[in-house]
PDB file of C-alpha atoms in Angstrom:
ATOM      1  CA  MET N  18     -19.422  15.681 -15.461  1.00 57.00           C
ATOM      2  CA  ASN N  19     -15.896  17.343 -16.026  1.00 59.00           C
ATOM      3  CA  THR N  20     -13.422  14.604 -17.585  1.00 66.00           C
ATOM      4  CA  ASN N  21     -10.786  16.957 -19.470  1.00 79.00           C
ATOM      5  CA  PHE N  22      -7.900  16.246 -17.164  1.00 92.00           C
ATOM      6  CA  GLU N  23      -4.168  15.415 -17.689  1.00 93.00           C
ATOM      7  CA  THR N  24      -3.011  13.304 -14.862  1.00 97.00           C
ATOM      8  CA  ILE N  25      -6.447  11.185 -14.189  1.00 97.00           C
ATOM      9  CA  ALA N  26      -8.624   9.106 -16.423  1.00 96.00           C
ATOM     10  CA  PHE N  27     -12.285   8.476 -16.320  1.00 95.00           C
ATOM     11  CA  GLU N  28     -14.207   5.537 -17.816  1.00 94.00           C
ATOM     12  CA  LYS N  29     -17.866   4.968 -17.565  1.00 94.00           C
ATOM     13  CA  LEU N  30     -18.935   1.223 -18.191  1.00 94.00           C
ATOM     14  CA  GLY N  31     -22.883   1.410 -17.846  1.00 93.00           C
ATOM     15  CA  GLU N  32     -23.506   2.298 -14.542  1.00 93.00           C
ATOM     16  CA  ILE N  33     -20.066   1.776 -13.213  1.00 96.00           C
ATOM     17  CA  GLY N  34     -17.117   4.465 -13.164  1.00 96.00           C
ATOM     18  CA  ILE N  35     -13.543   3.834 -13.219  1.00 97.00           C
ATOM     19  CA  LEU N  36     -11.195   6.722 -11.964  1.00 97.00           C
ATOM     20  CA  LYS N  37      -7.732   6.186 -12.559  1.00 98.00           C
ATOM     21  CA  VAL N  38      -4.499   8.035 -11.511  1.00 98.00           C
ATOM     22  CA  ASN N  39      -2.647   8.325 -14.835  1.00 97.00           C
ATOM     23  CA  ARG N  40       0.985   8.978 -13.966  1.00 96.00           C
ATOM     24  CA  GLU N  41       2.344   5.443 -14.726  1.00 95.00           C
ATOM     25  CA  LYS N  42       5.855   6.627 -15.385  1.00 95.00           C
ATOM     26  CA  LYS N  43       5.969   8.477 -11.676  1.00 95.00           C
ATOM     27  CA  TYR N  44       4.413   5.664 -10.060  1.00 97.00           C
ATOM     28  CA  ASN N  45       1.178   7.485  -9.928  1.00 97.00           C
ATOM     29  CA  ALA N  46       2.653   9.905  -7.449  1.00 96.00           C
ATOM     30  CA  LEU N  47       0.208  12.772  -5.889  1.00 97.00           C
ATOM     31  CA  ASN N  48       1.555  16.101  -6.828  1.00 97.00           C
ATOM     32  CA  SER N  49      -0.942  19.381  -6.615  1.00 97.00           C
ATOM     33  CA  GLN N  50      -2.001  18.862  -9.918  1.00 97.00           C
ATOM     34  CA  VAL N  51      -3.232  15.214  -9.396  1.00 98.00           C
ATOM     35  CA  LEU N  52      -4.789  16.249  -6.313  1.00 98.00           C
ATOM     36  CA  HIS N  53      -6.676  19.416  -7.837  1.00 97.00           C
ATOM     37  CA  GLU N  54      -7.966  17.129 -10.691  1.00 97.00           C
ATOM     38  CA  LEU N  55      -9.371  14.914  -8.364  1.00 98.00           C
ATOM     39  CA  LYS N  56     -10.831  17.246  -5.934  1.00 97.00           C
ATOM     40  CA  ASP N  57     -12.290  19.187  -9.329  1.00 95.00           C
ATOM     41  CA  PHE N  58     -13.760  15.828 -10.761  1.00 95.00           C
ATOM     42  CA  LEU N  59     -14.893  14.325  -7.473  1.00 95.00           C
ATOM     43  CA  SER N  60     -16.792  17.791  -6.829  1.00 93.00           C
ATOM     44  CA  SER N  61     -18.428  17.450 -10.122  1.00 91.00           C
ATOM     45  CA  LEU N  62     -19.793  14.136  -9.224  1.00 86.00           C
ATOM     46  CA  SER N  63     -21.188  15.369  -5.921  1.00 69.00           C
ATOM     47  CA  GLU N  64     -23.409  17.863  -8.190  1.00 64.00           C
ATOM     48  CA  GLY N  65     -25.465  14.612  -9.758  1.00 67.00           C
ATOM     49  CA  HIS N  66     -24.300  11.944 -11.814  1.00 78.00           C
ATOM     50  CA  GLU N  67     -26.051   8.626 -13.038  1.00 86.00           C
ATOM     51  CA  LEU N  68     -23.286   6.496 -11.753  1.00 93.00           C
ATOM     52  CA  LYS N  69     -24.397   3.195  -9.051  1.00 95.00           C
ATOM     53  CA  GLY N  70     -20.878   2.745  -7.720  1.00 97.00           C
ATOM     54  CA  MET N  71     -16.905   3.761  -8.641  1.00 98.00           C
ATOM     55  CA  ILE N  72     -13.361   1.895  -9.094  1.00 98.00           C
ATOM     56  CA  PHE N  73     -10.756   3.873  -7.970  1.00 98.00           C
ATOM     57  CA  THR N  74      -7.184   2.599  -9.369  1.00 98.00           C
ATOM     58  CA  GLY N  75      -3.949   3.317 -10.689  1.00 98.00           C
ATOM     59  CA  ALA N  76      -2.328   3.325 -14.300  1.00 97.00           C
ATOM     60  CA  GLY N  77      -0.008   0.318 -14.388  1.00 95.00           C
ATOM     61  CA  ASP N  78       0.998  -2.510 -12.766  1.00 91.00           C
ATOM     62  CA  LYS N  79       3.915  -1.151 -10.777  1.00 95.00           C
ATOM     63  CA  ALA N  80       1.602   1.010  -8.304  1.00 97.00           C
ATOM     64  CA  PHE N  81      -1.731   1.936  -7.343  1.00 98.00           C
ATOM     65  CA  ILE N  82      -0.257   5.647  -5.872  1.00 98.00           C
ATOM     66  CA  ALA N  83       3.654   5.326  -4.542  1.00 97.00           C
ATOM     67  CA  GLY N  84       3.031   8.232  -2.228  1.00 95.00           C
ATOM     68  CA  ALA N  85       2.876  12.041  -2.428  1.00 93.00           C
ATOM     69  CA  ASP N  86       5.522  13.450  -4.772  1.00 92.00           C
ATOM     70  CA  ILE N  87       8.231  13.860  -2.673  1.00 93.00           C
ATOM     71  CA  ALA N  88      10.515  15.964  -5.227  1.00 92.00           C
ATOM     72  CA  GLU N  89       7.338  18.788  -5.148  1.00 94.00           C
ATOM     73  CA  MET N  90       7.226  18.454  -1.204  1.00 93.00           C
ATOM     74  CA  SER N  91      11.090  19.220  -0.496  1.00 93.00           C
ATOM     75  CA  ASP N  92      10.916  22.828  -1.074  1.00 93.00           C
ATOM     76  CA  MET N  93       7.470  23.875   0.404  1.00 95.00           C
ATOM     77  CA  THR N  94       7.282  26.172   3.033  1.00 97.00           C
ATOM     78  CA  VAL N  95       5.027  25.772   6.421  1.00 97.00           C
ATOM     79  CA  ASP N  96       2.188  27.101   4.700  1.00 97.00           C
ATOM     80  CA  GLU N  97       2.332  25.166   1.717  1.00 97.00           C
ATOM     81  CA  GLY N  98       2.760  22.255   3.755  1.00 96.00           C
ATOM     82  CA  HIS N  99      -0.426  23.209   5.482  1.00 97.00           C
ATOM     83  CA  ASP N 100      -2.598  23.671   2.455  1.00 97.00           C
ATOM     84  CA  PHE N 101      -0.843  20.532   0.408  1.00 96.00           C
ATOM     85  CA  SER N 102      -2.279  18.744   3.445  1.00 97.00           C
ATOM     86  CA  THR N 103      -5.499  20.279   3.409  1.00 97.00           C
ATOM     87  CA  LEU N 104      -5.943  19.697  -0.197  1.00 98.00           C
ATOM     88  CA  GLY N 105      -5.374  15.718   0.148  1.00 98.00           C
ATOM     89  CA  GLN N 106      -7.599  15.783   2.953  1.00 98.00           C
ATOM     90  CA  ASP N 107     -10.298  17.580   0.995  1.00 98.00           C
ATOM     91  CA  VAL N 108      -9.922  14.702  -1.559  1.00 98.00           C
ATOM     92  CA  THR N 109     -10.576  12.069   0.943  1.00 98.00           C
ATOM     93  CA  LEU N 110     -13.369  13.529   2.252  1.00 97.00           C
ATOM     94  CA  LEU N 111     -14.928  13.735  -1.436  1.00 97.00           C
ATOM     95  CA  PHE N 112     -14.238  10.140  -1.706  1.00 97.00           C
ATOM     96  CA  GLU N 113     -16.378   9.448   1.620  1.00 96.00           C
ATOM     97  CA  SER N 114     -19.045  11.856   0.900  1.00 94.00           C
ATOM     98  CA  LEU N 115     -19.968  10.292  -2.433  1.00 95.00           C
ATOM     99  CA  ASN N 116     -23.227   8.656  -2.446  1.00 94.00           C
ATOM    100  CA  ILE N 117     -22.484   5.751  -4.225  1.00 96.00           C
ATOM    101  CA  PRO N 118     -19.960   2.953  -2.854  1.00 97.00           C
ATOM    102  CA  VAL N 119     -16.178   3.501  -4.026  1.00 98.00           C
ATOM    103  CA  ILE N 120     -13.931   0.383  -4.191  1.00 98.00           C
ATOM    104  CA  ALA N 121      -9.990   1.038  -4.172  1.00 98.00           C
ATOM    105  CA  CYS N 122      -8.397  -1.297  -6.606  1.00 98.00           C
ATOM    106  CA  VAL N 123      -4.687  -1.765  -5.315  1.00 98.00           C
ATOM    107  CA  ASN N 124      -2.087  -2.817  -7.699  1.00 95.00           C
ATOM    108  CA  GLY N 125       1.584  -2.494  -6.269  1.00 96.00           C
ATOM    109  CA  PHE N 126       2.377   0.524  -4.155  1.00 98.00           C
ATOM    110  CA  ALA N 127      -0.114   2.232  -1.867  1.00 98.00           C
ATOM    111  CA  LEU N 128       2.314   4.018   0.244  1.00 98.00           C
ATOM    112  CA  GLY N 129       2.010   6.994   2.406  1.00 97.00           C
ATOM    113  CA  GLY N 130      -0.818   9.368   0.471  1.00 97.00           C
ATOM    114  CA  GLY N 131      -1.664   6.044  -1.685  1.00 98.00           C
ATOM    115  CA  CYS N 132      -2.558   4.367   1.264  1.00 98.00           C
ATOM    116  CA  GLU N 133      -4.406   7.155   2.741  1.00 98.00           C
ATOM    117  CA  MET N 134      -6.529   7.613  -0.561  1.00 98.00           C
ATOM    118  CA  ALA N 135      -7.071   3.548  -0.690  1.00 98.00           C
ATOM    119  CA  MET N 136      -8.649   3.545   3.212  1.00 98.00           C
ATOM    120  CA  ALA N 137     -10.919   6.929   1.967  1.00 98.00           C
ATOM    121  CA  CYS N 138     -12.732   4.470  -0.136  1.00 98.00           C
ATOM    122  CA  ASP N 139     -15.425   2.313   1.082  1.00 98.00           C
ATOM    123  CA  PHE N 140     -13.024  -0.717   1.065  1.00 98.00           C
ATOM    124  CA  ILE N 141     -10.006  -2.465  -0.440  1.00 98.00           C
ATOM    125  CA  TYR N 142      -9.567  -4.757  -2.947  1.00 98.00           C
ATOM    126  CA  ALA N 143      -5.686  -5.784  -4.093  1.00 98.00           C
ATOM    127  CA  THR N 144      -3.673  -7.640  -5.992  1.00 98.00           C
ATOM    128  CA  LYS N 145      -0.774 -10.159  -4.167  1.00 96.00           C
ATOM    129  CA  THR N 146       1.610  -7.700  -4.866  1.00 96.00           C
ATOM    130  CA  ALA N 147       0.270  -4.891  -3.358  1.00 98.00           C
ATOM    131  CA  VAL N 148       2.104  -3.347  -0.643  1.00 98.00           C
ATOM    132  CA  PHE N 149       0.955  -0.647   1.750  1.00 98.00           C
ATOM    133  CA  GLY N 150       2.555   1.799   4.647  1.00 98.00           C
ATOM    134  CA  GLN N 151       2.902   4.922   5.921  1.00 98.00           C
ATOM    135  CA  PRO N 152       6.607   5.439   5.675  1.00 97.00           C
ATOM    136  CA  GLU N 153       6.539   9.273   6.061  1.00 97.00           C
ATOM    137  CA  VAL N 154       8.721   9.243   9.130  1.00 97.00           C
ATOM    138  CA  LYS N 155      11.482   8.086   7.353  1.00 97.00           C
ATOM    139  CA  LEU N 156      11.414  11.464   5.347  1.00 96.00           C
ATOM    140  CA  GLY N 157      11.028  13.229   8.410  1.00 96.00           C
ATOM    141  CA  LEU N 158       7.068  13.612   7.836  1.00 96.00           C
ATOM    142  CA  VAL N 159       3.946  12.670   9.505  1.00 97.00           C
ATOM    143  CA  PRO N 160       1.215  11.181   7.457  1.00 97.00           C
ATOM    144  CA  GLY N 161      -1.200  14.281   6.222  1.00 97.00           C
ATOM    145  CA  PHE N 162      -3.487  13.058   4.140  1.00 97.00           C
ATOM    146  CA  GLY N 163      -5.564  11.161   6.886  1.00 97.00           C
ATOM    147  CA  GLY N 164      -3.433   8.193   7.673  1.00 97.00           C
ATOM    148  CA  THR N 165      -2.972   9.033  11.394  1.00 97.00           C
ATOM    149  CA  GLN N 166      -6.880   8.905  11.484  1.00 96.00           C
ATOM    150  CA  ARG N 167      -7.985   6.360   9.294  1.00 97.00           C
ATOM    151  CA  LEU N 168      -5.700   3.680   9.814  1.00 97.00           C
ATOM    152  CA  ALA N 169      -6.519   3.665  13.580  1.00 96.00           C
ATOM    153  CA  LYS N 170     -10.321   3.088  12.836  1.00 95.00           C
ATOM    154  CA  LEU N 171      -9.568   0.513  10.494  1.00 96.00           C
ATOM    155  CA  ILE N 172      -7.185  -1.680  12.134  1.00 97.00           C
ATOM    156  CA  GLY N 173      -7.082  -0.363  15.667  1.00 96.00           C
ATOM    157  CA  ARG N 174      -5.104   2.132  17.497  1.00 96.00           C
ATOM    158  CA  ASN N 175      -1.791   0.211  18.483  1.00 97.00           C
ATOM    159  CA  ARG N 176      -1.204  -1.637  15.403  1.00 97.00           C
ATOM    160  CA  ALA N 177      -1.782   1.795  13.655  1.00 98.00           C
ATOM    161  CA  LYS N 178       0.803   3.202  15.847  1.00 98.00           C
ATOM    162  CA  GLU N 179       3.152   0.508  15.127  1.00 98.00           C
ATOM    163  CA  ILE N 180       2.954   0.706  11.431  1.00 98.00           C
ATOM    164  CA  ILE N 181       3.024   4.748  11.442  1.00 98.00           C
ATOM    165  CA  TYR N 182       6.132   4.978  14.200  1.00 98.00           C
ATOM    166  CA  SER N 183       8.148   2.349  12.437  1.00 98.00           C
ATOM    167  CA  GLY N 184       7.563   3.041   8.637  1.00 98.00           C
ATOM    168  CA  ARG N 185       7.450  -0.293   7.647  1.00 98.00           C
ATOM    169  CA  ASN N 186       5.610  -1.832   4.426  1.00 98.00           C
ATOM    170  CA  VAL N 187       2.704  -4.076   5.009  1.00 98.00           C
ATOM    171  CA  ASP N 188       2.445  -6.919   2.575  1.00 98.00           C
ATOM    172  CA  ILE N 189      -0.986  -8.460   0.946  1.00 98.00           C
ATOM    173  CA  ASN N 190      -1.121 -11.361   3.945  1.00 98.00           C
ATOM    174  CA  GLU N 191      -0.493  -8.710   6.489  1.00 98.00           C
ATOM    175  CA  ALA N 192      -2.974  -6.425   5.145  1.00 98.00           C
ATOM    176  CA  LYS N 193      -5.895  -8.963   4.926  1.00 98.00           C
ATOM    177  CA  GLU N 194      -5.289 -10.270   8.313  1.00 98.00           C
ATOM    178  CA  ILE N 195      -5.340  -6.814   9.905  1.00 98.00           C
ATOM    179  CA  GLY N 196      -8.650  -5.967   8.060  1.00 97.00           C
ATOM    180  CA  LEU N 197      -7.116  -3.066   5.474  1.00 98.00           C
ATOM    181  CA  VAL N 198      -7.916  -5.306   2.443  1.00 98.00           C
ATOM    182  CA  VAL N 199     -11.123  -7.165   2.080  1.00 98.00           C
ATOM    183  CA  ARG N 200     -10.322  -9.320  -1.176  1.00 98.00           C
ATOM    184  CA  SER N 201      -6.926  -9.966  -2.869  1.00 98.00           C
ATOM    185  CA  PHE N 202      -6.542 -11.650  -6.370  1.00 98.00           C
ATOM    186  CA  ASP N 203      -3.730 -13.158  -8.876  1.00 97.00           C
ATOM    187  CA  SER N 204      -3.763 -10.281 -11.231  1.00 96.00           C
ATOM    188  CA  GLN N 205      -4.976  -6.705 -11.925  1.00 96.00           C
ATOM    189  CA  ASP N 206      -7.508  -7.930 -14.455  1.00 97.00           C
ATOM    190  CA  GLU N 207      -9.070 -10.261 -12.205  1.00 98.00           C
ATOM    191  CA  MET N 208      -9.413  -7.681  -9.615  1.00 98.00           C
ATOM    192  CA  ILE N 209     -11.137  -5.226 -11.680  1.00 98.00           C
ATOM    193  CA  SER N 210     -13.349  -7.879 -13.009  1.00 98.00           C
ATOM    194  CA  GLU N 211     -14.549  -8.405  -9.590  1.00 98.00           C
ATOM    195  CA  ALA N 212     -14.832  -5.176  -8.349  1.00 98.00           C
ATOM    196  CA  MET N 213     -17.063  -4.579 -11.473  1.00 98.00           C
ATOM    197  CA  LYS N 214     -19.166  -7.745 -10.064  1.00 98.00           C
ATOM    198  CA  THR N 215     -19.134  -6.448  -6.736  1.00 98.00           C
ATOM    199  CA  LEU N 216     -20.823  -3.084  -7.692  1.00 98.00           C
ATOM    200  CA  GLU N 217     -22.893  -4.390 -10.157  1.00 97.00           C
ATOM    201  CA  ALA N 218     -24.573  -6.712  -7.681  1.00 96.00           C
ATOM    202  CA  ILE N 219     -24.993  -3.678  -5.183  1.00 96.00           C
ATOM    203  CA  SER N 220     -26.380  -1.789  -8.133  1.00 95.00           C
ATOM    204  CA  LYS N 221     -29.515  -3.894  -8.126  1.00 95.00           C
ATOM    205  CA  ASN N 222     -30.152  -2.788  -4.648  1.00 95.00           C
ATOM    206  CA  SER N 223     -31.933   0.526  -3.830  1.00 94.00           C
ATOM    207  CA  PRO N 224     -29.390   3.068  -4.562  1.00 92.00           C
ATOM    208  CA  ASN N 225     -31.388   5.294  -1.791  1.00 93.00           C
ATOM    209  CA  ALA N 226     -30.753   2.582   0.939  1.00 95.00           C
ATOM    210  CA  VAL N 227     -27.205   1.869  -0.351  1.00 95.00           C
ATOM    211  CA  ALA N 228     -26.326   5.833   0.048  1.00 93.00           C
ATOM    212  CA  ILE N 229     -28.102   6.126   3.638  1.00 94.00           C
ATOM    213  CA  SER N 230     -26.251   3.259   4.751  1.00 96.00           C
ATOM    214  CA  LYS N 231     -22.995   4.811   3.828  1.00 94.00           C
ATOM    215  CA  GLN N 232     -24.136   7.861   5.483  1.00 94.00           C
ATOM    216  CA  ILE N 233     -24.982   6.239   8.631  1.00 95.00           C
ATOM    217  CA  MET N 234     -21.896   4.613   8.883  1.00 93.00           C
ATOM    218  CA  ASN N 235     -19.377   7.322   8.004  1.00 92.00           C
ATOM    219  CA  GLU N 236     -21.561   9.709  10.676  1.00 90.00           C
ATOM    220  CA  GLY N 237     -20.967   7.021  13.270  1.00 90.00           C
ATOM    221  CA  ASN N 238     -17.591   6.336  12.985  1.00 86.00           C
ATOM    222  CA  ASP N 239     -16.506   9.263  15.543  1.00 84.00           C
ATOM    223  CA  LEU N 240     -19.538   8.612  18.158  1.00 86.00           C
ATOM    224  CA  THR N 241     -20.374   6.622  20.835  1.00 90.00           C
ATOM    225  CA  ASN N 242     -22.321   3.488  20.207  1.00 92.00           C
ATOM    226  CA  GLU N 243     -25.320   5.041  21.367  1.00 94.00           C
ATOM    227  CA  GLN N 244     -25.036   7.973  19.579  1.00 94.00           C
ATOM    228  CA  GLY N 245     -24.659   5.804  16.330  1.00 93.00           C
ATOM    229  CA  LEU N 246     -27.836   3.799  16.858  1.00 93.00           C
ATOM    230  CA  ASP N 247     -29.812   7.379  17.691  1.00 95.00           C
ATOM    231  CA  ILE N 248     -28.637   8.426  14.121  1.00 93.00           C
ATOM    232  CA  GLU N 249     -29.253   4.865  12.500  1.00 94.00           C
ATOM    233  CA  ALA N 250     -32.840   4.861  14.213  1.00 96.00           C
ATOM    234  CA  GLY N 251     -33.519   8.363  12.898  1.00 94.00           C
ATOM    235  CA  HIS N 252     -32.471   7.405   9.195  1.00 93.00           C
ATOM    236  CA  PHE N 253     -34.462   4.041   9.331  1.00 92.00           C
ATOM    237  CA  GLY N 254     -37.578   5.882  10.140  1.00 95.00           C
ATOM    238  CA  ASP N 255     -36.907   8.446   7.547  1.00 93.00           C
ATOM    239  CA  ILE N 256     -36.762   5.741   4.981  1.00 92.00           C
ATOM    240  CA  PHE N 257     -40.154   4.724   5.118  1.00 93.00           C
ATOM    241  CA  SER N 258     -41.246   7.817   3.432  1.00 93.00           C
ATOM    242  CA  SER N 259     -39.372   6.562   0.335  1.00 93.00           C
ATOM    243  CA  TYR N 260     -40.445   5.228  -3.007  1.00 93.00           C
ATOM    244  CA  ASP N 261     -37.842   2.538  -2.810  1.00 94.00           C
ATOM    245  CA  MET N 262     -38.845   1.499   0.709  1.00 93.00           C
ATOM    246  CA  LYS N 263     -42.412   1.269  -0.288  1.00 93.00           C
ATOM    247  CA  GLU N 264     -41.516  -0.663  -3.657  1.00 92.00           C
ATOM    248  CA  GLY N 265     -38.963  -2.949  -1.988  1.00 95.00           C
ATOM    249  CA  THR N 266     -41.535  -4.254   0.677  1.00 94.00           C
ATOM    250  CA  LYS N 267     -44.473  -4.740  -1.731  1.00 94.00           C
ATOM    251  CA  ALA N 268     -42.338  -6.501  -3.990  1.00 95.00           C
ATOM    252  CA  PHE N 269     -40.877  -8.681  -1.375  1.00 94.00           C
ATOM    253  CA  VAL N 270     -44.708  -9.500  -0.482  1.00 96.00           C
ATOM    254  CA  GLU N 271     -45.846  -9.784  -4.060  1.00 95.00           C
ATOM    255  CA  LYS N 272     -42.591 -12.348  -4.521  1.00 95.00           C
ATOM    256  CA  ARG N 273     -40.972 -10.320  -7.456  1.00 94.00           C
ATOM    257  CA  LYS N 274     -38.166  -8.326  -8.325  1.00 92.00           C
ATOM    258  CA  PRO N 275     -38.083  -4.449  -7.382  1.00 93.00           C
ATOM    259  CA  GLU N 276     -37.761  -1.738  -9.617  1.00 93.00           C
ATOM    260  CA  PHE N 277     -35.921   0.766  -7.512  1.00 93.00           C
ATOM    261  CA  LYS N 278     -35.997   4.505  -8.613  1.00 87.00           C
ATOM    262  CA  GLY N 279     -33.257   5.886  -5.850  1.00 82.00           C
ATOM    263  CA  GLU N 280     -35.842   8.430  -4.883  1.00 72.00           C
TER     264      GLU N 280
END
């Protein structure tokens, strides 16, 4: 696992990892270097790791990620803009494809690319000072890291259109009301602590079953209900060949705690 980076930081606490965008003075804005380093790190995780879950957050208490780096974007050509969008989308897809749960812990601003990165995680925890939004239209831009697609799927197309077209900010109360945020907290420390507890609780379950559940839900996101159910049934049948399924059901019958291996 490569951890030699300049703009991101990674810390491993037991079986849980904390990945952080580390540009506090720039409100953790996403420039090409940050995106390349995130892509490199997440790609290295996909090759094998010992993590059971991960927290993704930003340095400091002002911003999770305030957005993409506008100064860098302002001079981009058409081709460079396309490549920048593709790079950001690659990072979001890597978050989604990880075989572990990832909680976005949002402190402060999560605008534009920041909101898009948070939405690529499995779910979002946030402090009560968190602010979300897709303000790209105010700069003559459109969301480029998946905002037009994921926001609509998370909160509904009409709500997403209103937020994207207006470019307005969404405070924590509205973010919870519309289902963008799962839980809110008074402080960043409390948020991280509760996210750790959530991931520790998840880690006691079968890693294999958790990973497959994530895969089924991601695969079914763009399908009809019938197609999604067919995928679910296929994976449900396949899992009967796994050690964890046999151990979990046997432990239940024997009234003991299962010892999962994630195989």
